[in-house]
Amino acid sequence: MFPTTTIASYHEQLKQEQTSCEAAVLFYLNRIKQNTHLNALVHVFEEEAVQQAKDLDAQRKAGALLGALHGVVFTIKDVITYKAHPVSAASNMLKGFKSLYHATAVEKLLDAGAIIIGTNNCDEYAMGSSNENSAYGPVKNFLDIERVPGGSSGGSAVAVQANLCMISLGSDTGGSVRQPADFCGVVGMKPTYGRISRHGLIAYGSSFDQIGVLAHSVDDVASVLSVIAGADDFDSTVSSLPVPDYSDEIKQSSTKKPIAGYFKETLLHEGLDEEIKQTHLYFLEQLKKDGYEIKELSFDLLDYIVPTYYILTTAEASSNLSRYDGVRYGHQSTPIKEDLTEFYSANRSEGFGKEVQRRIMLGTFVLSAGYFDAYFTKAQQVRKKLYEQSQLVFKEVDVLLMPVSPATAFKIGEKSNDPVEMYLADIYTVFANLVGIPAISIPLFQHSNGLPFGLQMMAKHFDEVSLLRLAHEWMQQYGHKEQ
Ligand code: GLN
């Protein structure tokens, strides 16, 4: 019965009275207790979740109209606010802080009958690719506890991977949903920038940040997206385009066979693991054999995307994180310093971890008067070029394919002393955020080292329907096979 395969099968079991929401919550609570060594959760709302489950069971038995996510057990990344519950962005800066309001996505989950069982460990303020930058310590990959789960939504990916919940919400500024999904062998999707409200998502790089979904199946991602996407008065950057019923849409096959493309430079890149490269090439051949038109495209900006991403996101982060001064909330150093500058400095030096401090300094530097044009303005210009290129790409193809990460999950500690090496590994994920398009990682492949890796698929702005439909189709067709 548990773990469930999809929301639909769980709902069917509830309908047949073969199980209950309470049984679901108890199952996942038990899994959480058995797997505390993974360090994937920072808070568990045990009693509350059981009570919610009981209430939902009672409502269902009384014949009430059921929400789309009735009794679905979620965890949420520790950067998404849940009213009256702790949220800390995995930082000492916010330890002990409780949210004053619900994130819009959380409000929508709860309205649809979801149960939030806990919050997930992550990289501090979502800055990282390995979940090693957390005030709560690193998260362990369930498949090999000596390895990282990826980041920054590492706890969310592991919570799904190890069946500590059914579905998890993460956030993706430069790959933080897709890359941990890739390392853990689950599905991870970041929708178009502006598809889901960012209200209640702790900001890192506001023009990049999007909430994303991690799950075992594309169907579940589609069901959740249908609930949490859409207009919101609290976020002026969110789109008011109508929200399709994604789970219904993906059941209908596309009218014409989609055209897929890939940038040849991405597969030729020297940093890419040879086996990941060969698997992708083999997969492209397979697609051709199966009648898909595959276009090889050229992309001469590949080497610029990581620097552009890190200039713009650190600039935005330095501004976003200036609010944590310890005056109204946040860490306050004791004894309290008399001098105001010393007071700020002590609070922020003790509250923020090393990586966050590094990025604040980098961001402050690229925005500083003497360097603004050389770095920030230049990076904005590159971003514009990338945007224009992406528009051209999606005139030629329906879906753009790419690896998610140049390598499979690495050992804890292996890269933590070399931030630049860690940044460079974001080469395949930051494109989607720089241009704002939707992207998904699906766990199609297995490396000879025993670890999973995914295929990344991207589509044009707001074309989540085509993206999810094809991802769903390919999971059915090519998933769970030895490559
Ligand atoms: N690894 C990227 C970074 O460190 C992505 C983070 C994210 O998407 N939140 O910035």
Short mmCIF file of C-alpha atoms and ligand atoms in Angstrom, two decimals:
data_model
loop_
_atom_site.label_atom_id
_atom_site.label_comp_id
_atom_site.label_asym_id
_atom_site.label_seq_id
_atom_site.Cartn_x
_atom_site.Cartn_y
_atom_site.Cartn_z
CA MET A 1 0.00 0.00 0.00
CA PHE A 2 2.74 2.43 1.00
CA PRO A 3 4.85 3.94 -0.29
CA THR A 4 2.32 5.00 -2.88
CA THR A 5 3.22 5.07 -6.54
CA THR A 6 1.12 8.07 -7.57
CA ILE A 7 -1.47 10.41 -6.07
CA ALA A 8 -4.06 8.81 -8.36
CA SER A 9 -3.39 5.31 -7.04
CA TYR A 10 -3.45 6.57 -3.44
CA HIS A 11 -6.79 8.28 -4.05
CA GLU A 12 -8.13 5.10 -5.60
CA GLN A 13 -7.10 3.16 -2.50
CA LEU A 14 -8.78 5.73 -0.28
CA LYS A 15 -11.94 5.46 -2.35
CA GLN A 16 -11.92 1.68 -2.02
CA GLU A 17 -11.39 2.14 1.73
CA GLN A 18 -8.22 0.09 1.54
CA THR A 19 -6.31 2.71 3.44
CA SER A 20 -6.65 6.07 5.16
CA CYS A 21 -4.87 9.40 5.33
CA GLU A 22 -3.94 8.55 8.90
CA ALA A 23 -2.29 5.31 7.80
CA ALA A 24 -0.36 7.30 5.19
CA VAL A 25 0.89 9.83 7.73
CA LEU A 26 1.85 7.09 10.19
CA PHE A 27 3.73 5.24 7.48
CA TYR A 28 5.77 8.31 6.49
CA LEU A 29 6.37 9.34 10.11
CA ASN A 30 7.77 5.91 10.73
CA ARG A 31 10.03 6.15 7.67
CA ILE A 32 11.26 9.52 8.93
CA LYS A 33 12.11 8.01 12.32
CA GLN A 34 13.98 5.12 10.70
CA ASN A 35 16.01 7.47 8.52
CA THR A 36 17.05 10.35 10.74
CA HIS A 37 20.68 9.63 9.77
CA LEU A 38 19.91 11.05 6.30
CA ASN A 39 19.37 14.47 7.91
CA ALA A 40 16.78 15.29 5.25
CA LEU A 41 14.28 16.96 7.57
CA VAL A 42 14.81 19.80 9.99
CA HIS A 43 11.34 19.83 11.56
CA VAL A 44 8.63 17.18 11.73
CA PHE A 45 5.07 18.21 12.58
CA GLU A 46 4.06 14.85 13.95
CA GLU A 47 0.98 15.43 16.09
CA GLU A 48 -0.39 18.07 13.82
CA ALA A 49 -0.02 15.91 10.71
CA VAL A 50 -1.78 12.98 12.39
CA GLN A 51 -4.62 15.28 13.46
CA GLN A 52 -4.96 16.72 9.96
CA ALA A 53 -5.07 13.19 8.55
CA LYS A 54 -7.81 12.19 10.99
CA ASP A 55 -9.83 15.26 10.06
CA LEU A 56 -9.44 14.52 6.36
CA ASP A 57 -10.49 10.90 6.89
CA ALA A 58 -13.58 12.07 8.75
CA GLN A 59 -14.46 14.55 6.01
CA ARG A 60 -14.08 11.88 3.33
CA LYS A 61 -16.27 9.45 5.24
CA ALA A 62 -18.89 12.14 5.64
CA GLY A 63 -18.99 12.48 1.86
CA ALA A 64 -17.33 15.90 1.61
CA LEU A 65 -16.00 17.12 -1.70
CA LEU A 66 -12.34 16.14 -1.77
CA GLY A 67 -9.48 18.45 -2.70
CA ALA A 68 -7.14 17.57 -5.55
CA LEU A 69 -4.38 16.79 -3.05
CA HIS A 70 -6.59 15.20 -0.41
CA GLY A 71 -4.35 13.55 2.19
CA VAL A 72 -1.21 13.81 0.06
CA VAL A 73 1.80 13.87 2.38
CA PHE A 74 4.29 16.67 1.61
CA THR A 75 7.50 18.03 2.96
CA ILE A 76 8.62 21.55 2.06
CA LYS A 77 12.08 23.06 1.74
CA ASP A 78 13.15 25.21 4.67
CA VAL A 79 12.91 28.37 2.53
CA ILE A 80 9.13 28.21 2.06
CA THR A 81 6.95 29.73 4.74
CA TYR A 82 4.25 27.80 6.59
CA LYS A 83 2.42 30.06 9.02
CA ALA A 84 3.32 29.54 12.70
CA HIS A 85 5.92 26.94 11.77
CA PRO A 86 9.68 27.35 11.89
CA VAL A 87 11.49 28.48 8.76
CA SER A 88 15.21 29.18 8.78
CA ALA A 89 16.67 28.83 5.25
CA ALA A 90 19.02 26.34 6.98
CA SER A 91 20.79 29.33 8.50
CA ASN A 92 21.83 30.27 12.02
CA MET A 93 20.56 33.70 11.07
CA LEU A 94 16.94 32.53 11.27
CA LYS A 95 17.13 29.65 13.73
CA GLY A 96 14.06 29.73 15.95
CA PHE A 97 12.13 32.05 13.62
CA LYS A 98 8.49 31.20 12.90
CA SER A 99 6.62 32.26 9.79
CA LEU A 100 3.99 34.93 10.13
CA TYR A 101 2.16 33.90 6.98
CA HIS A 102 1.74 31.07 4.49
CA ALA A 103 3.59 31.09 1.20
CA THR A 104 0.94 31.21 -1.52
CA ALA A 105 2.03 27.76 -2.72
CA VAL A 106 1.59 26.39 0.81
CA GLU A 107 -1.81 27.99 1.18
CA LYS A 108 -2.87 26.37 -2.08
CA LEU A 109 -1.53 22.98 -1.01
CA LEU A 110 -3.44 23.15 2.27
CA ASP A 111 -6.62 24.33 0.55
CA ALA A 112 -6.36 21.31 -1.75
CA GLY A 113 -6.20 18.96 1.26
CA ALA A 114 -2.46 18.32 1.46
CA ILE A 115 -0.72 17.45 4.72
CA ILE A 116 2.66 19.05 5.37
CA ILE A 117 4.55 16.61 7.53
CA GLY A 118 7.81 18.54 7.88
CA THR A 119 10.42 20.87 6.46
CA ASN A 120 13.50 19.88 4.51
CA ASN A 121 17.14 20.57 5.12
CA CYS A 122 18.81 22.50 2.28
CA ASP A 123 21.82 24.63 1.50
CA GLU A 124 21.79 27.86 3.48
CA TYR A 125 19.57 30.38 1.68
CA ALA A 126 19.46 27.88 -1.21
CA MET A 127 23.07 28.62 -2.10
CA GLY A 128 24.86 25.46 -3.08
CA SER A 129 24.87 22.30 -5.13
CA SER A 130 25.55 19.64 -2.52
CA ASN A 131 23.55 20.45 0.60
CA GLU A 132 26.79 20.75 2.53
CA ASN A 133 26.23 24.46 3.26
CA SER A 134 23.60 23.96 5.92
CA ALA A 135 23.55 25.06 9.54
CA TYR A 136 22.04 21.63 10.26
CA GLY A 137 24.89 19.72 8.63
CA PRO A 138 24.95 17.83 5.34
CA VAL A 139 22.14 15.69 3.94
CA LYS A 140 23.09 12.15 2.90
CA ASN A 141 22.12 10.48 -0.34
CA PHE A 142 19.90 7.49 0.48
CA LEU A 143 21.59 5.35 -2.17
CA ASP A 144 25.03 5.90 -0.66
CA ILE A 145 25.27 7.83 2.57
CA GLU A 146 28.84 8.87 1.84
CA ARG A 147 27.60 10.86 -1.11
CA VAL A 148 25.82 14.19 -1.40
CA PRO A 149 22.21 14.33 -2.55
CA GLY A 150 22.87 17.45 -4.61
CA GLY A 151 21.58 20.86 -3.70
CA SER A 152 20.29 23.13 -2.74
CA SER A 153 17.01 21.20 -2.35
CA GLY A 154 18.93 18.10 -1.19
CA GLY A 155 16.65 17.37 1.76
CA SER A 156 13.58 17.57 -0.50
CA ALA A 157 15.09 15.15 -3.02
CA VAL A 158 16.12 12.67 -0.33
CA ALA A 159 12.72 12.92 1.37
CA VAL A 160 11.15 11.72 -1.89
CA GLN A 161 13.94 9.27 -2.73
CA ALA A 162 13.79 7.57 0.69
CA ASN A 163 9.98 7.70 0.90
CA LEU A 164 9.86 10.05 3.86
CA CYS A 165 6.91 11.77 2.15
CA MET A 166 5.04 11.44 -1.12
CA ILE A 167 6.03 14.76 -2.68
CA SER A 168 8.23 17.68 -1.79
CA LEU A 169 8.46 21.33 -2.72
CA GLY A 170 11.89 22.77 -3.42
CA SER A 171 13.14 25.95 -5.01
CA ASP A 172 15.25 26.36 -8.12
CA THR A 173 17.35 29.45 -8.79
CA GLY A 174 20.02 27.74 -10.89
CA GLY A 175 19.21 24.04 -10.75
CA SER A 176 18.37 23.37 -7.12
CA VAL A 177 15.38 21.18 -7.92
CA ARG A 178 16.68 19.44 -11.06
CA GLN A 179 20.22 18.65 -9.91
CA PRO A 180 19.28 16.94 -6.62
CA ALA A 181 16.54 15.09 -8.51
CA ASP A 182 19.28 13.93 -10.90
CA PHE A 183 21.57 12.81 -8.04
CA CYS A 184 18.78 10.99 -6.22
CA GLY A 185 16.92 9.37 -9.10
CA VAL A 186 13.62 11.23 -8.77
CA VAL A 187 11.66 13.65 -10.96
CA GLY A 188 12.31 17.36 -10.39
CA MET A 189 10.64 20.21 -12.20
CA LYS A 190 11.09 23.96 -12.26
CA PRO A 191 8.27 25.71 -14.11
CA THR A 192 8.51 28.93 -16.11
CA TYR A 193 9.59 31.96 -14.10
CA GLY A 194 6.29 33.53 -13.07
CA ARG A 195 4.20 30.37 -13.17
CA ILE A 196 4.14 29.91 -9.38
CA SER A 197 3.94 32.76 -6.91
CA ARG A 198 7.15 33.47 -5.01
CA HIS A 199 5.23 35.01 -2.12
CA GLY A 200 6.58 33.29 0.97
CA LEU A 201 9.65 31.89 -0.75
CA ILE A 202 12.73 33.29 1.00
CA ALA A 203 14.51 35.25 -1.71
CA TYR A 204 17.93 34.36 -3.08
CA GLY A 205 18.01 35.76 -6.64
CA SER A 206 14.54 37.17 -7.17
CA SER A 207 14.65 37.30 -10.96
CA PHE A 208 15.66 33.60 -11.03
CA ASP A 209 13.88 31.95 -8.08
CA GLN A 210 11.01 29.57 -8.71
CA ILE A 211 9.34 27.00 -6.50
CA GLY A 212 9.63 23.51 -7.99
CA VAL A 213 8.25 20.05 -7.36
CA LEU A 214 10.06 16.78 -6.58
CA ALA A 215 8.18 13.50 -6.90
CA HIS A 216 8.45 9.92 -8.09
CA SER A 217 6.40 10.49 -11.21
CA VAL A 218 5.64 13.14 -13.81
CA ASP A 219 1.91 12.59 -13.13
CA ASP A 220 2.37 13.75 -9.55
CA VAL A 221 4.39 16.78 -10.58
CA ALA A 222 1.59 17.69 -12.99
CA SER A 223 -1.09 17.30 -10.30
CA VAL A 224 0.79 19.51 -7.87
CA LEU A 225 1.62 22.15 -10.47
CA SER A 226 -2.07 22.46 -11.38
CA VAL A 227 -2.76 23.34 -7.75
CA ILE A 228 0.09 25.71 -6.92
CA ALA A 229 0.49 27.64 -10.21
CA GLY A 230 -1.38 30.81 -11.05
CA ALA A 231 -1.92 34.50 -10.42
CA ASP A 232 -1.39 35.98 -6.99
CA ASP A 233 -1.89 39.51 -5.73
CA PHE A 234 1.16 39.12 -3.49
CA ASP A 235 3.61 38.60 -6.36
CA SER A 236 3.57 41.09 -9.22
CA THR A 237 5.96 38.93 -11.28
CA VAL A 238 3.59 35.98 -11.40
CA SER A 239 1.70 35.41 -14.61
CA SER A 240 -2.06 35.69 -14.84
CA LEU A 241 -2.20 33.20 -17.72
CA PRO A 242 -4.83 30.55 -17.02
CA VAL A 243 -3.52 27.38 -15.40
CA PRO A 244 -4.21 24.25 -17.45
CA ASP A 245 -5.19 21.01 -15.79
CA TYR A 246 -1.73 19.57 -16.34
CA SER A 247 -2.51 16.06 -15.12
CA ASP A 248 -5.41 15.84 -17.53
CA GLU A 249 -3.41 17.36 -20.38
CA ILE A 250 -0.52 14.92 -20.12
CA LYS A 251 -2.85 11.98 -20.60
CA GLN A 252 -3.60 13.18 -24.10
CA SER A 253 -0.78 12.46 -26.49
CA SER A 254 0.54 15.30 -28.62
CA THR A 255 -1.04 15.80 -32.02
CA LYS A 256 2.28 15.75 -33.82
CA LYS A 257 5.55 14.14 -32.82
CA PRO A 258 7.59 16.80 -31.01
CA ILE A 259 10.92 17.91 -32.46
CA ALA A 260 13.79 17.63 -30.00
CA GLY A 261 17.06 19.53 -30.15
CA TYR A 262 20.33 19.70 -28.29
CA PHE A 263 23.31 22.04 -28.20
CA LYS A 264 26.26 20.08 -29.48
CA GLU A 265 28.64 22.06 -27.22
CA THR A 266 26.91 20.71 -24.13
CA LEU A 267 27.83 17.13 -25.03
CA LEU A 268 31.32 18.01 -26.21
CA HIS A 269 32.19 19.84 -23.02
CA GLU A 270 35.40 18.58 -21.45
CA GLY A 271 33.96 18.52 -17.95
CA LEU A 272 31.23 16.04 -18.87
CA ASP A 273 31.62 12.48 -17.59
CA GLU A 274 32.33 10.20 -20.56
CA GLU A 275 29.64 7.71 -19.68
CA ILE A 276 26.99 10.39 -19.24
CA LYS A 277 27.99 11.77 -22.63
CA GLN A 278 27.82 8.36 -24.33
CA THR A 279 24.47 7.60 -22.72
CA HIS A 280 23.04 10.85 -24.03
CA LEU A 281 24.38 10.20 -27.53
CA TYR A 282 22.97 6.69 -27.45
CA PHE A 283 19.65 8.03 -26.23
CA LEU A 284 19.49 10.58 -29.07
CA GLU A 285 20.08 7.73 -31.54
CA GLN A 286 17.32 5.74 -29.89
CA LEU A 287 14.94 8.69 -30.27
CA LYS A 288 15.80 8.93 -33.97
CA LYS A 289 15.11 5.22 -34.40
CA ASP A 290 11.77 5.77 -32.73
CA GLY A 291 10.86 8.37 -35.30
CA TYR A 292 11.67 11.61 -33.50
CA GLU A 293 13.25 14.40 -35.44
CA ILE A 294 16.41 15.44 -33.60
CA LYS A 295 18.12 18.73 -34.40
CA GLU A 296 21.71 19.44 -33.51
CA LEU A 297 21.98 23.11 -32.58
CA SER A 298 24.94 25.31 -31.91
CA PHE A 299 25.36 27.41 -28.79
CA ASP A 300 28.41 29.63 -28.57
CA LEU A 301 27.60 31.14 -25.17
CA LEU A 302 28.05 27.99 -23.10
CA ASP A 303 31.19 29.20 -21.36
CA TYR A 304 29.49 32.44 -20.34
CA ILE A 305 26.44 31.10 -18.63
CA VAL A 306 27.93 30.11 -15.27
CA PRO A 307 29.81 33.43 -14.78
CA THR A 308 26.70 35.36 -15.85
CA TYR A 309 24.56 33.39 -13.45
CA TYR A 310 26.94 33.92 -10.51
CA ILE A 311 27.32 37.65 -11.16
CA LEU A 312 23.59 38.29 -11.36
CA THR A 313 22.46 35.98 -8.57
CA THR A 314 25.09 37.15 -6.11
CA ALA A 315 24.20 40.77 -6.93
CA GLU A 316 20.55 40.04 -6.22
CA ALA A 317 21.45 38.02 -3.13
CA SER A 318 23.57 40.83 -1.67
CA SER A 319 20.54 43.08 -1.89
CA ASN A 320 17.99 40.49 -0.72
CA LEU A 321 20.06 39.44 2.27
CA SER A 322 20.71 42.98 3.48
CA ARG A 323 17.44 42.74 5.39
CA TYR A 324 19.00 40.32 7.89
CA ASP A 325 20.56 42.83 10.22
CA GLY A 326 19.39 41.40 13.53
CA VAL A 327 17.37 44.51 14.43
CA ARG A 328 13.79 43.28 14.18
CA TYR A 329 14.47 39.58 13.77
CA GLY A 330 17.32 37.24 12.99
CA HIS A 331 20.44 36.38 14.91
CA GLN A 332 21.63 38.90 17.47
CA SER A 333 25.15 38.58 18.76
CA THR A 334 25.58 38.81 22.53
CA PRO A 335 26.57 40.91 24.33
CA ILE A 336 24.88 43.46 22.08
CA LYS A 337 27.41 45.84 20.53
CA GLU A 338 27.00 49.54 21.28
CA ASP A 339 28.35 50.71 17.93
CA LEU A 340 25.82 50.24 15.09
CA THR A 341 28.32 49.06 12.47
CA GLU A 342 29.82 46.58 14.92
CA PHE A 343 26.31 45.45 15.84
CA TYR A 344 25.43 44.66 12.20
CA SER A 345 28.79 43.12 11.56
CA ALA A 346 28.64 40.80 14.58
CA ASN A 347 25.08 39.68 13.86
CA ARG A 348 25.78 38.98 10.20
CA SER A 349 29.19 37.36 10.72
CA GLU A 350 27.80 34.95 13.27
CA GLY A 351 24.45 34.43 11.58
CA PHE A 352 25.56 33.69 8.02
CA GLY A 353 27.70 30.74 7.00
CA LYS A 354 30.82 30.92 4.86
CA GLU A 355 29.23 30.39 1.44
CA VAL A 356 26.50 32.96 2.05
CA GLN A 357 29.11 35.50 3.19
CA ARG A 358 31.19 34.76 0.10
CA ARG A 359 28.23 35.43 -2.17
CA ILE A 360 27.19 38.61 -0.37
CA MET A 361 30.72 39.93 -0.81
CA LEU A 362 30.88 38.87 -4.43
CA GLY A 363 27.50 40.45 -5.12
CA THR A 364 28.47 43.66 -3.35
CA PHE A 365 31.67 43.76 -5.38
CA VAL A 366 29.98 43.34 -8.78
CA LEU A 367 27.53 46.10 -7.88
CA SER A 368 30.17 48.50 -6.58
CA ALA A 369 30.62 51.80 -8.44
CA GLY A 370 33.93 51.06 -10.13
CA TYR A 371 32.98 47.59 -11.34
CA PHE A 372 29.26 47.84 -12.04
CA ASP A 373 29.58 48.21 -15.81
CA ALA A 374 32.34 45.66 -16.18
CA TYR A 375 30.42 42.95 -14.37
CA PHE A 376 26.76 43.60 -13.67
CA THR A 377 25.89 45.47 -16.85
CA LYS A 378 27.86 43.00 -18.96
CA ALA A 379 26.12 40.07 -17.34
CA GLN A 380 22.72 41.67 -17.99
CA GLN A 381 23.70 42.01 -21.64
CA VAL A 382 24.67 38.35 -21.83
CA ARG A 383 21.38 37.43 -20.21
CA LYS A 384 19.54 39.36 -22.89
CA LYS A 385 21.48 37.56 -25.62
CA LEU A 386 20.69 34.22 -24.03
CA TYR A 387 17.04 35.13 -23.94
CA GLU A 388 17.07 36.02 -27.63
CA GLN A 389 18.86 32.77 -28.47
CA SER A 390 16.33 30.75 -26.53
CA GLN A 391 13.52 32.39 -28.49
CA LEU A 392 15.19 31.27 -31.71
CA VAL A 393 15.80 27.76 -30.41
CA PHE A 394 12.14 27.20 -29.66
CA LYS A 395 11.19 28.32 -33.13
CA GLU A 396 13.10 25.26 -34.34
CA VAL A 397 12.41 22.67 -31.68
CA ASP A 398 9.69 21.85 -29.17
CA VAL A 399 11.99 20.50 -26.54
CA LEU A 400 15.64 21.12 -25.75
CA LEU A 401 17.60 18.23 -24.24
CA MET A 402 20.65 18.46 -22.01
CA PRO A 403 22.36 16.54 -19.24
CA VAL A 404 21.48 17.83 -15.77
CA SER A 405 24.90 17.62 -14.20
CA PRO A 406 28.34 16.78 -15.62
CA ALA A 407 28.78 13.94 -13.11
CA THR A 408 26.80 11.72 -10.76
CA ALA A 409 26.56 12.36 -6.99
CA PHE A 410 30.00 13.01 -5.54
CA LYS A 411 31.39 12.20 -2.10
CA ILE A 412 30.60 14.45 0.85
CA GLY A 413 33.59 16.76 1.30
CA GLU A 414 35.01 16.05 -2.15
CA LYS A 415 34.33 19.50 -3.58
CA SER A 416 33.61 21.60 -0.54
CA ASN A 417 37.02 23.30 -0.56
CA ASP A 418 36.75 24.43 -4.14
CA PRO A 419 33.77 26.74 -4.63
CA VAL A 420 34.65 27.48 -8.25
CA GLU A 421 34.65 23.79 -9.17
CA MET A 422 31.27 23.49 -7.49
CA TYR A 423 29.92 26.53 -9.41
CA LEU A 424 31.14 25.17 -12.75
CA ALA A 425 29.12 22.01 -12.26
CA ASP A 426 25.97 24.15 -12.63
CA ILE A 427 26.74 24.50 -16.34
CA TYR A 428 23.67 22.62 -17.57
CA THR A 429 21.05 23.90 -15.18
CA VAL A 430 21.50 27.69 -15.07
CA PHE A 431 20.42 28.28 -18.69
CA ALA A 432 16.75 27.61 -17.91
CA ASN A 433 16.82 30.11 -15.02
CA LEU A 434 18.73 32.76 -16.94
CA VAL A 435 16.06 32.76 -19.64
CA GLY A 436 13.12 31.79 -17.41
CA ILE A 437 11.94 28.67 -19.26
CA PRO A 438 10.46 25.53 -17.69
CA ALA A 439 12.76 22.53 -17.22
CA ILE A 440 12.47 19.05 -15.82
CA SER A 441 14.90 16.31 -14.84
CA ILE A 442 13.63 12.76 -15.32
CA PRO A 443 15.50 9.74 -13.93
CA LEU A 444 16.06 7.72 -17.08
CA PHE A 445 19.62 6.53 -16.70
CA GLN A 446 21.90 4.54 -14.49
CA HIS A 447 25.68 4.89 -14.40
CA SER A 448 28.01 1.87 -14.15
CA ASN A 449 29.00 3.27 -10.72
CA GLY A 450 25.49 2.33 -9.60
CA LEU A 451 24.20 5.91 -9.33
CA PRO A 452 21.27 7.37 -11.22
CA PHE A 453 21.33 10.36 -13.52
CA GLY A 454 18.66 12.15 -15.42
CA LEU A 455 17.72 13.67 -18.71
CA GLN A 456 16.98 17.37 -18.66
CA MET A 457 14.19 18.62 -20.91
CA MET A 458 13.28 22.26 -21.47
CA ALA A 459 10.45 23.93 -23.36
CA LYS A 460 9.45 27.45 -24.28
CA HIS A 461 7.96 29.86 -21.76
CA PHE A 462 4.68 28.64 -20.27
CA ASP A 463 4.67 25.46 -22.34
CA GLU A 464 4.63 23.18 -19.31
CA VAL A 465 1.95 21.10 -21.03
CA SER A 466 4.25 19.95 -23.86
CA LEU A 467 7.14 19.51 -21.47
CA LEU A 468 5.25 17.38 -18.97
CA ARG A 469 3.47 15.43 -21.68
CA LEU A 470 6.70 14.38 -23.36
CA ALA A 471 8.46 13.74 -20.04
CA HIS A 472 5.55 11.52 -19.05
CA GLU A 473 5.67 9.68 -22.36
CA TRP A 474 9.41 9.12 -22.19
CA MET A 475 9.27 7.94 -18.59
CA GLN A 476 6.78 5.29 -19.72
CA GLN A 477 8.76 4.40 -22.80
CA TYR A 478 12.36 4.63 -21.70
CA GLY A 479 12.25 4.64 -17.90
CA HIS A 480 13.45 1.82 -15.64
CA LYS A 481 15.52 0.22 -18.36
CA GLU A 482 19.18 -0.60 -18.15
CA GLN A 483 21.04 1.70 -20.51
N1 GLN B 1 23.84 25.52 -7.36
C1 GLN B 1 23.29 26.79 -7.69
C2 GLN B 1 23.82 27.83 -6.72
O1 GLN B 1 24.54 27.46 -5.87
C3 GLN B 1 21.81 26.74 -7.69
C4 GLN B 1 21.16 27.07 -6.43
C5 GLN B 1 19.65 27.12 -6.52
O2 GLN B 1 19.08 26.79 -7.57
N2 GLN B 1 19.02 27.59 -5.46
O3 GLN B 1 23.51 28.96 -6.81
#
